[in-house]
PDB file of C-alpha atoms and ligand atoms in Angstrom:
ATOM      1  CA  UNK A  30       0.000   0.000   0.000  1.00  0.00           C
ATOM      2  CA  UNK A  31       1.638   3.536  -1.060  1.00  0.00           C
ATOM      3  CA  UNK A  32       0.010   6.213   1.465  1.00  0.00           C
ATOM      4  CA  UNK A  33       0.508  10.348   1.563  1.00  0.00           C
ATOM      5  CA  UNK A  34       0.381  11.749   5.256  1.00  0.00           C
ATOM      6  CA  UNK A  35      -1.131  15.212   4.747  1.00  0.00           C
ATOM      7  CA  UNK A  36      -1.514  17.890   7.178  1.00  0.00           C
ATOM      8  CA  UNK A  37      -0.226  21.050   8.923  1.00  0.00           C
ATOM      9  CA  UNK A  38       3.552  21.438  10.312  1.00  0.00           C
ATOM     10  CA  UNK A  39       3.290  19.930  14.053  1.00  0.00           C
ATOM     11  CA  UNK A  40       0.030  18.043  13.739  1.00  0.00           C
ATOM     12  CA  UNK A  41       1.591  14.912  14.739  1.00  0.00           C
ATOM     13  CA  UNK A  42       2.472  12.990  11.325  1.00  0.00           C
ATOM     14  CA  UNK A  43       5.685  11.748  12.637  1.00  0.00           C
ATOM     15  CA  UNK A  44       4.568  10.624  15.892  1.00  0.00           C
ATOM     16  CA  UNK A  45       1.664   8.853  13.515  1.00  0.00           C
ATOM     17  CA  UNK A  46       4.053   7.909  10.679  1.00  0.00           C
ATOM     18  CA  UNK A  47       5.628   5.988  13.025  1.00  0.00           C
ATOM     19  CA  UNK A  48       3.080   3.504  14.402  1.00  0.00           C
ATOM     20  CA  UNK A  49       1.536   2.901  10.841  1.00  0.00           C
ATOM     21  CA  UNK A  50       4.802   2.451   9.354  1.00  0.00           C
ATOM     22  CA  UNK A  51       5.093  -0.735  12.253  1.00  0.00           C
ATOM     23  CA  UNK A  52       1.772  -2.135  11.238  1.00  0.00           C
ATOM     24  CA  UNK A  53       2.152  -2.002   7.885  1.00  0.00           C
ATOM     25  CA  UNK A  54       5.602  -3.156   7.849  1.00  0.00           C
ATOM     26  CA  UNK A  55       6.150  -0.221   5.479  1.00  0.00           C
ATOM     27  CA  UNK A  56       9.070   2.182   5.469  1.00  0.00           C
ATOM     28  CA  UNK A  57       8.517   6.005   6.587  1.00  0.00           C
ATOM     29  CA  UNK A  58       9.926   8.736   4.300  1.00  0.00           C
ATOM     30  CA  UNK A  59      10.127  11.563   6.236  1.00  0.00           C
ATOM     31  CA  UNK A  60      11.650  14.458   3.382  1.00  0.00           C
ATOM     32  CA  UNK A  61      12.437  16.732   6.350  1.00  0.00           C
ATOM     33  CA  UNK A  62      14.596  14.108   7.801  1.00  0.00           C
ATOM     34  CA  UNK A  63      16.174  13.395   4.549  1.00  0.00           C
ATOM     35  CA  UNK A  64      17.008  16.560   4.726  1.00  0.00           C
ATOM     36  CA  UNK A  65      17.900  17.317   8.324  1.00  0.00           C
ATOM     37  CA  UNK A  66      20.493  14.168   7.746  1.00  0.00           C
ATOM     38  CA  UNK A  67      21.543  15.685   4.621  1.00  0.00           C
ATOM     39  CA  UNK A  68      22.184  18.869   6.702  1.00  0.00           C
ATOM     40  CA  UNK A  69      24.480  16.773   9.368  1.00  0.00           C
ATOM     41  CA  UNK A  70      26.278  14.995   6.803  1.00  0.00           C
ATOM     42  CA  UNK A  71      27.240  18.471   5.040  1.00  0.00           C
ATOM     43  CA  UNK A  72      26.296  16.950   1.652  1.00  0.00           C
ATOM     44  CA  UNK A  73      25.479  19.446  -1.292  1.00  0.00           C
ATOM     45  CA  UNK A  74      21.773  18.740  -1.014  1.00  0.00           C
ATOM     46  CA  UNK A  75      22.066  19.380   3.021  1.00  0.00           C
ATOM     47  CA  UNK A  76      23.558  22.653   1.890  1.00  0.00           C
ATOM     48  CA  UNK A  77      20.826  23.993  -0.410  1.00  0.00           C
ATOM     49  CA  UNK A  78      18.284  22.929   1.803  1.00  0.00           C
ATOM     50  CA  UNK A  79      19.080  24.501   5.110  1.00  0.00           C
ATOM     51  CA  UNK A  80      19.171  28.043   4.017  1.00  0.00           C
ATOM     52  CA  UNK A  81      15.373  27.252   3.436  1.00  0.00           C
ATOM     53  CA  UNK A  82      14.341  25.285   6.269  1.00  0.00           C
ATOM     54  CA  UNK A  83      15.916  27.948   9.038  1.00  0.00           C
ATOM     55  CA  UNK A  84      13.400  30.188   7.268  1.00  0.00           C
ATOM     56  CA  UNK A  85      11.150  28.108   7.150  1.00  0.00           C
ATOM     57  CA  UNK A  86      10.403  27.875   3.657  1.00  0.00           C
ATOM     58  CA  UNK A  87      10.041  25.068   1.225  1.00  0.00           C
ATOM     59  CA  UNK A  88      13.091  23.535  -0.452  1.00  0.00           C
ATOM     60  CA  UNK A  89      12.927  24.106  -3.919  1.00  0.00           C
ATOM     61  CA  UNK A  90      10.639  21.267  -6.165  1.00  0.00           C
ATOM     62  CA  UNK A  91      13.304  20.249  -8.185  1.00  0.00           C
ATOM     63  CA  UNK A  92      15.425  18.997  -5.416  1.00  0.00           C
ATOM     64  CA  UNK A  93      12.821  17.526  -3.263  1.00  0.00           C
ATOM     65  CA  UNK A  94      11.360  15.744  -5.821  1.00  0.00           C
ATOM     66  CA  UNK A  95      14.522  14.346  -7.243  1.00  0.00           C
ATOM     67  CA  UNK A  96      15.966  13.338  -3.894  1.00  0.00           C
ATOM     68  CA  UNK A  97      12.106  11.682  -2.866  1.00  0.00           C
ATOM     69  CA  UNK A  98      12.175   9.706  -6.296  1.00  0.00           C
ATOM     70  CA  UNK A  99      15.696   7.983  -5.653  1.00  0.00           C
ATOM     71  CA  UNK A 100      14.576   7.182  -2.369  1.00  0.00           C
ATOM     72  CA  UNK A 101      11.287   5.581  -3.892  1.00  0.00           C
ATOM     73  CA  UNK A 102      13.597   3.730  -6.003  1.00  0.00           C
ATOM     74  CA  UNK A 103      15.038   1.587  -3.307  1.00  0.00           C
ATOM     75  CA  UNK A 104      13.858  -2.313  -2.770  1.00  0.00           C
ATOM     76  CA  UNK A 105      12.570  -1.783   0.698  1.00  0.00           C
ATOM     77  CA  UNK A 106       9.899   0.524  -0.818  1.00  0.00           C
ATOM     78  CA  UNK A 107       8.153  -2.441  -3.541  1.00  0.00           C
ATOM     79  CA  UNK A 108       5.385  -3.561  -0.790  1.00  0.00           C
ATOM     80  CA  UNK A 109       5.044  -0.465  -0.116  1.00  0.00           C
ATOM     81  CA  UNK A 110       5.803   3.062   1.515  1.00  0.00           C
ATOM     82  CA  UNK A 111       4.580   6.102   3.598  1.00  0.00           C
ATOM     83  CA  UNK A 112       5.358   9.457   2.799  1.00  0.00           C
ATOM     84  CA  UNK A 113       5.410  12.264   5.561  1.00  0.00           C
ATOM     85  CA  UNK A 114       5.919  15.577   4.040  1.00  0.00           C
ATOM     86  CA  UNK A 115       5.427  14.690   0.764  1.00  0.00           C
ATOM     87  CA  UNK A 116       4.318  16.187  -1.357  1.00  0.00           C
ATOM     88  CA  UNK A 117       3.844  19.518  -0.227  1.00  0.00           C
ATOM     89  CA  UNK A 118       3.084  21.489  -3.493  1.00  0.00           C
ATOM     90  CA  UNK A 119       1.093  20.800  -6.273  1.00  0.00           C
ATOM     91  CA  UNK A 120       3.884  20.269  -8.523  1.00  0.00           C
ATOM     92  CA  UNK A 121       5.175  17.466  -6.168  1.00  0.00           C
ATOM     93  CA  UNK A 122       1.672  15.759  -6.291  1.00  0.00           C
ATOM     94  CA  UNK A 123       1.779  15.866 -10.424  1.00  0.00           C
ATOM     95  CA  UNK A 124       5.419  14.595 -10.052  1.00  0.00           C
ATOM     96  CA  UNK A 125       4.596  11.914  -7.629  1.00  0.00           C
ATOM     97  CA  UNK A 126       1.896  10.734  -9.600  1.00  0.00           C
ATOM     98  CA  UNK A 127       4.301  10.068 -12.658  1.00  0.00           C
ATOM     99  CA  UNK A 128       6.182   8.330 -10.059  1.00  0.00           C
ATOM    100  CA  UNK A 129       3.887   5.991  -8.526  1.00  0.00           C
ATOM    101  CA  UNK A 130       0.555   5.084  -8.116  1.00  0.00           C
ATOM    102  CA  UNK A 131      -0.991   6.821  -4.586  1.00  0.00           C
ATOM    103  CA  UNK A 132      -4.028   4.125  -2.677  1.00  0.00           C
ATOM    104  CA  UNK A 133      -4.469   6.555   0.028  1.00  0.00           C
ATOM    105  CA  UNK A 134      -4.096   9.942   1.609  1.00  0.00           C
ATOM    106  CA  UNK A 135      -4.956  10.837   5.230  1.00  0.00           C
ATOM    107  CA  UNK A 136      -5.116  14.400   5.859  1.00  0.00           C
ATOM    108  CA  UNK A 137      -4.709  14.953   9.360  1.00  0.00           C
ATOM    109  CA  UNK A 138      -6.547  18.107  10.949  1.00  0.00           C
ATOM    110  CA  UNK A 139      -6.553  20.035  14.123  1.00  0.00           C
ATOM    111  CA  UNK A 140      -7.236  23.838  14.782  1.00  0.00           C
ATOM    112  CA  UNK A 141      -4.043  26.073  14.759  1.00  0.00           C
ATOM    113  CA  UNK A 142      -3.833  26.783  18.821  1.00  0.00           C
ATOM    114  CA  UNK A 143      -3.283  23.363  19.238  1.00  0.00           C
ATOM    115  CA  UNK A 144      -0.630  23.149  16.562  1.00  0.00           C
ATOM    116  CA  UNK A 145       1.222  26.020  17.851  1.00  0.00           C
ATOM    117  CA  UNK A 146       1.331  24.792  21.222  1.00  0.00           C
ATOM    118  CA  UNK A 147       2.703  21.177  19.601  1.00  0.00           C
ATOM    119  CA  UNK A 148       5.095  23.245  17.199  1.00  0.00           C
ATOM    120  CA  UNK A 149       6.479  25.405  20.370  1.00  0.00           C
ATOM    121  CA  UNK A 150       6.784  22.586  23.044  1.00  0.00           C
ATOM    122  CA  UNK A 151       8.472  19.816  20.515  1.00  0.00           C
ATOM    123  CA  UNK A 152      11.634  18.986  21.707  1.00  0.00           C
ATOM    124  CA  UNK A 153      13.604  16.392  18.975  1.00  0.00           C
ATOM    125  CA  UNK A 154      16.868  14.250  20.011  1.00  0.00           C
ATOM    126  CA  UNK A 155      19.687  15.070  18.364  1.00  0.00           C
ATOM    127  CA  UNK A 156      20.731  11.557  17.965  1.00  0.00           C
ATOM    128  CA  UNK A 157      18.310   9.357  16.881  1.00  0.00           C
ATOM    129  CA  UNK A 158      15.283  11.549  16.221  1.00  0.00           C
ATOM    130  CA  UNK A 159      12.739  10.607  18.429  1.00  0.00           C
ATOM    131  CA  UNK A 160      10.136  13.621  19.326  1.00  0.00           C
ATOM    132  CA  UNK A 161       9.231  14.867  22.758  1.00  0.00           C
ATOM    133  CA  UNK A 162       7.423  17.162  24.234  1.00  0.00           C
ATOM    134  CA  UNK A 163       7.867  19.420  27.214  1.00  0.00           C
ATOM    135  CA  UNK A 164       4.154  18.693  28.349  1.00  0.00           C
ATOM    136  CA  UNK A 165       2.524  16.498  26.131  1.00  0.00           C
ATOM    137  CA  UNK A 166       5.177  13.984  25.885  1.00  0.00           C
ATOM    138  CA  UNK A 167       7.710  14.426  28.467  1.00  0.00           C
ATOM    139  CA  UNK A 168      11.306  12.593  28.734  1.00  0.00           C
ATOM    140  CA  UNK A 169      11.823  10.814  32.111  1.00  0.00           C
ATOM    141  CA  UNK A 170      15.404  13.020  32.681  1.00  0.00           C
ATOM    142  CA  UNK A 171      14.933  16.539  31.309  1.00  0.00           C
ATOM    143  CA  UNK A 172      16.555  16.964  27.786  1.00  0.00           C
ATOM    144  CA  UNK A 173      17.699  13.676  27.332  1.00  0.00           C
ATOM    145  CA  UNK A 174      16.410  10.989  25.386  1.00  0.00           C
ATOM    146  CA  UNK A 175      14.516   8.400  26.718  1.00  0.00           C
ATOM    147  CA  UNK A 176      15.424   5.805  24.225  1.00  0.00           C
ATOM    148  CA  UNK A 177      19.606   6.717  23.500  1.00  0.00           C
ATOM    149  CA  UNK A 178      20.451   9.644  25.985  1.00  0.00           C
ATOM    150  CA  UNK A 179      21.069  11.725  23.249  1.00  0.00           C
ATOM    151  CA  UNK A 180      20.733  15.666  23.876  1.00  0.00           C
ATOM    152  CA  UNK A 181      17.149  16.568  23.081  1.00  0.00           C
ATOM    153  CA  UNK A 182      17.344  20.158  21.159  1.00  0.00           C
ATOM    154  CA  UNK A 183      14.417  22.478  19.768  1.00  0.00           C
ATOM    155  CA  UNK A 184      14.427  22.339  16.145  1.00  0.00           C
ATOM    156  CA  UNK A 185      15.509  25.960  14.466  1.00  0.00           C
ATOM    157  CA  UNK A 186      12.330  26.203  13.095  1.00  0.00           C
ATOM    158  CA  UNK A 187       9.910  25.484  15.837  1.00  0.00           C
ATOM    159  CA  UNK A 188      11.327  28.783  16.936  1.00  0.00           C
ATOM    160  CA  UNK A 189       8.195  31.731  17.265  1.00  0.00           C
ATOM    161  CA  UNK A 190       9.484  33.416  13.905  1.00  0.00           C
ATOM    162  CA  UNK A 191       9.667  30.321  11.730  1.00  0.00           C
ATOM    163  CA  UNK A 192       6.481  28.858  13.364  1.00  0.00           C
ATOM    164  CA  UNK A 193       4.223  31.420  11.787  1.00  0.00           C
ATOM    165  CA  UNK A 194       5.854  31.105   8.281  1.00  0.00           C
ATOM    166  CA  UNK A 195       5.510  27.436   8.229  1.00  0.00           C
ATOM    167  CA  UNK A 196       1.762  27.678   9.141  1.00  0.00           C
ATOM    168  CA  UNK A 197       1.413  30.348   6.418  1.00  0.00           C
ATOM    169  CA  UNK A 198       3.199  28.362   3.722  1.00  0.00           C
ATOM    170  CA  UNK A 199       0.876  25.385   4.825  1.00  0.00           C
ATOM    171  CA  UNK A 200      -2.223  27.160   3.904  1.00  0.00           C
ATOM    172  CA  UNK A 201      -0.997  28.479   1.290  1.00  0.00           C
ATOM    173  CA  UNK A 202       1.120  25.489  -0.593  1.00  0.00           C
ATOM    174  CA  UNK A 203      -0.191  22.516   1.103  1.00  0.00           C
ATOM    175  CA  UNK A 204      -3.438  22.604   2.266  1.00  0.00           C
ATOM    176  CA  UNK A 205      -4.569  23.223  -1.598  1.00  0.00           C
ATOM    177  CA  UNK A 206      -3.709  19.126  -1.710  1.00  0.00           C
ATOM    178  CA  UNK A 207      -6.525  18.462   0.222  1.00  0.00           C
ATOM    179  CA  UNK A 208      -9.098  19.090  -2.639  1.00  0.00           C
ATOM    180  CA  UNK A 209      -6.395  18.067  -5.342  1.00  0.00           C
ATOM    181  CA  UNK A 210      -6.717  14.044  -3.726  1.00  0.00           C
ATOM    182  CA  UNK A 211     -10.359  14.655  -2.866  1.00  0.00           C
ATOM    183  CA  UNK A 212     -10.843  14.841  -6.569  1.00  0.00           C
ATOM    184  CA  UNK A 213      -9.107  11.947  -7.319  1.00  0.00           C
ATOM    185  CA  UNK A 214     -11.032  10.170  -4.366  1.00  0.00           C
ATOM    186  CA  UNK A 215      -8.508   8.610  -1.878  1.00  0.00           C
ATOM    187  CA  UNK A 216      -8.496  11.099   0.279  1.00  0.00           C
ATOM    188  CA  UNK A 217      -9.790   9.954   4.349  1.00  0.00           C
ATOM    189  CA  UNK A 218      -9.909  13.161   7.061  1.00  0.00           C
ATOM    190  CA  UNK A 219      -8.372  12.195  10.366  1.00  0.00           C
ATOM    191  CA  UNK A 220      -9.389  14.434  13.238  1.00  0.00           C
ATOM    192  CA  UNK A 221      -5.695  14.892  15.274  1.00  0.00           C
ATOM    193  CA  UNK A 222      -6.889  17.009  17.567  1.00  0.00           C
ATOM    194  CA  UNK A 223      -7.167  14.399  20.140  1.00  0.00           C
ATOM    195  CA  UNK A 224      -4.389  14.786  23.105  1.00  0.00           C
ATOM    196  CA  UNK A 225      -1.632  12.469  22.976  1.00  0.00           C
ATOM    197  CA  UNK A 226      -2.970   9.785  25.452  1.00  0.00           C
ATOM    198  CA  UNK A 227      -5.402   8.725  22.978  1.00  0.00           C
ATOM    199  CA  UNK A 228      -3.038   8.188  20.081  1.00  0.00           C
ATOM    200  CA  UNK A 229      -4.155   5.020  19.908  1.00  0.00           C
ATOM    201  CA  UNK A 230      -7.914   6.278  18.637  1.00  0.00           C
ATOM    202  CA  UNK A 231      -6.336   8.116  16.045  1.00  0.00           C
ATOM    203  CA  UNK A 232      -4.169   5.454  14.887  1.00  0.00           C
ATOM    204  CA  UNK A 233      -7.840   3.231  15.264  1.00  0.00           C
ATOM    205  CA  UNK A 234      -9.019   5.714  12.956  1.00  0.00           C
ATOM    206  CA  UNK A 235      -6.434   5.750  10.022  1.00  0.00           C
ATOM    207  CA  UNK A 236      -6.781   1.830  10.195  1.00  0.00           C
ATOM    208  CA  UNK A 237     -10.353   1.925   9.664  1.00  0.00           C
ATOM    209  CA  UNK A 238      -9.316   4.504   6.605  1.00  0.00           C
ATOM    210  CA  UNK A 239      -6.604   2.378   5.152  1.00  0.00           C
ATOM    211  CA  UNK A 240      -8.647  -0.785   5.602  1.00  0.00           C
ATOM    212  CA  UNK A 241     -12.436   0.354   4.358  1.00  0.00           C
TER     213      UNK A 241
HETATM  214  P1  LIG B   4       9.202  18.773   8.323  1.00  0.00           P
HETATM  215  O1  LIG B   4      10.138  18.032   9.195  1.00  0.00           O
HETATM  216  O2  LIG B   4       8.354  17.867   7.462  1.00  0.00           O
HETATM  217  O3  LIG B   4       8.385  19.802   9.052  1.00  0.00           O
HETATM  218  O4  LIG B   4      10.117  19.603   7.286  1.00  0.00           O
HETATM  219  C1  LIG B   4      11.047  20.564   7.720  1.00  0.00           C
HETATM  220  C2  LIG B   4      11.433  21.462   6.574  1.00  0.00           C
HETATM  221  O5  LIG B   4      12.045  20.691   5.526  1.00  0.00           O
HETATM  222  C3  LIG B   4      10.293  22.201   5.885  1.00  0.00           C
HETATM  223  O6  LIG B   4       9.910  23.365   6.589  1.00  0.00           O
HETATM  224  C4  LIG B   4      10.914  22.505   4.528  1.00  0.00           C
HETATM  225  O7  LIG B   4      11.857  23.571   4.619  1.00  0.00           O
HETATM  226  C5  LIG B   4      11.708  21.230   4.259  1.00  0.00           C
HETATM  227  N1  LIG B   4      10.851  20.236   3.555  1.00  0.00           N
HETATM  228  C6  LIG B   4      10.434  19.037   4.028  1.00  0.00           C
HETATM  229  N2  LIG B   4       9.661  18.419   3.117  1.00  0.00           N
HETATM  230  C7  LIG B   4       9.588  19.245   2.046  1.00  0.00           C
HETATM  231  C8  LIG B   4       8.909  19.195   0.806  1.00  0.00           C
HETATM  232  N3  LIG B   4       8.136  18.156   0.455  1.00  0.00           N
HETATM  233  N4  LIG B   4       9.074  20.247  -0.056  1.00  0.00           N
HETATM  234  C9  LIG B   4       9.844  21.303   0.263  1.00  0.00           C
HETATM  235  N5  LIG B   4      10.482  21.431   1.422  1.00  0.00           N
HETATM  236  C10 LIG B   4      10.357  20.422   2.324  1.00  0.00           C
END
């Protein structure tokens, strides 16, 4: 099953992406951590892309797309794959769709306070990854990861300033790809605004999308 995870910056697609990609036994391709490890391995792509993601703007089209169709290339993704954070323009969608064939997108909503307050409390480690939260989803030692005692770090751009030019790039670049896959029909609404504790309702309710 190929699947699109669509929704605003800090509604919880990686901390979804996650548990789906387990059940499904399908890999998770997050772009922003393709190119957040781009960015720590100092590769040319890293490069490019981190004078746009401290601003919180999109990485160019051409890049993202060429760097998201090499990595759909690979065997592990034949049975299968996720994407989170792809695409996020309509030229990405037409691109993906020469691509591969899409069987489902779930758009996950919730209103923009609680989005903000997700965006402004994530904490990520700087090891392996794994998000936290300061309230929602709190580390048993403060700042370090539960999982490899990494340092956990705020991300540049869950800073105030690049907060509020994610959102506004959302609504305007993204959230157009809600109608664009309601049109082609394989598009299921998840309501995310659900706290934390009952993850497990939303992740009830993608199944119930993915398996209808
Ligand atoms: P994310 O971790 O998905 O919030 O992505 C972090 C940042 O990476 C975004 O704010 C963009 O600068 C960049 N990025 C990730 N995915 C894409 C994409 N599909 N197109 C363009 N830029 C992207």
């Amino acid at each position: 099953m190929n699947i699109v995870l669509l929704g605003s910056p800090g509604v919880g697609k990686g901390t979804y992406a996650e548990k789906i990609s387990k059940i499904y036994s399908i890999p998770q391709i997050s772009t922003g951590d393709i190119f957040r490890e781009a960015i720590k391995n100092e590769t040319k792509v890293g490069l490019e892309a981190k004078s746009y993601m401290d601003k919180g703007e999109l990485v160019p089209d051409e890049v993202t797309i060429k760097i998201v169709k090499e990595r759909l290339e690979k065997d592990d993704c034949k049975n299968g794959f996720m994407l989170d954070g792809f695409p996020r323009t309509i030229a990405q969608a037409d691109a993906l769709s020469e691509i591969s064939k899409i069987d489902k997108v779930l758009s996950f909503v919730a209103d923009d306070e609680i989005i903000i307050d997700r965006l402004s409390g994530r904490r990520v480690c700087s090891e392996c990854g794994r998000i936290f939260h300061v309230k929602n989803i709190p580390p048993k030692i403060e700042g370090i990861c539960d999982i490899c005692e990494g340092k956990l770090i705020q991300r540049e751009d869950d800073k105030p300033e690049s907060i509020k030019k994610r959102l506004d790039v959302y609504k305007k670049q993204t959230a157009p790809l809600i109608d664009y896959y309601k049109e082609k029909n394989i598009l299921a609404e998840i309501d995310a605004s659900k706290p934390i504790e009952k993850v497990d309702e939303i992740i009830s309710d993608v199944r119930k999308a993915l398996e209808e």
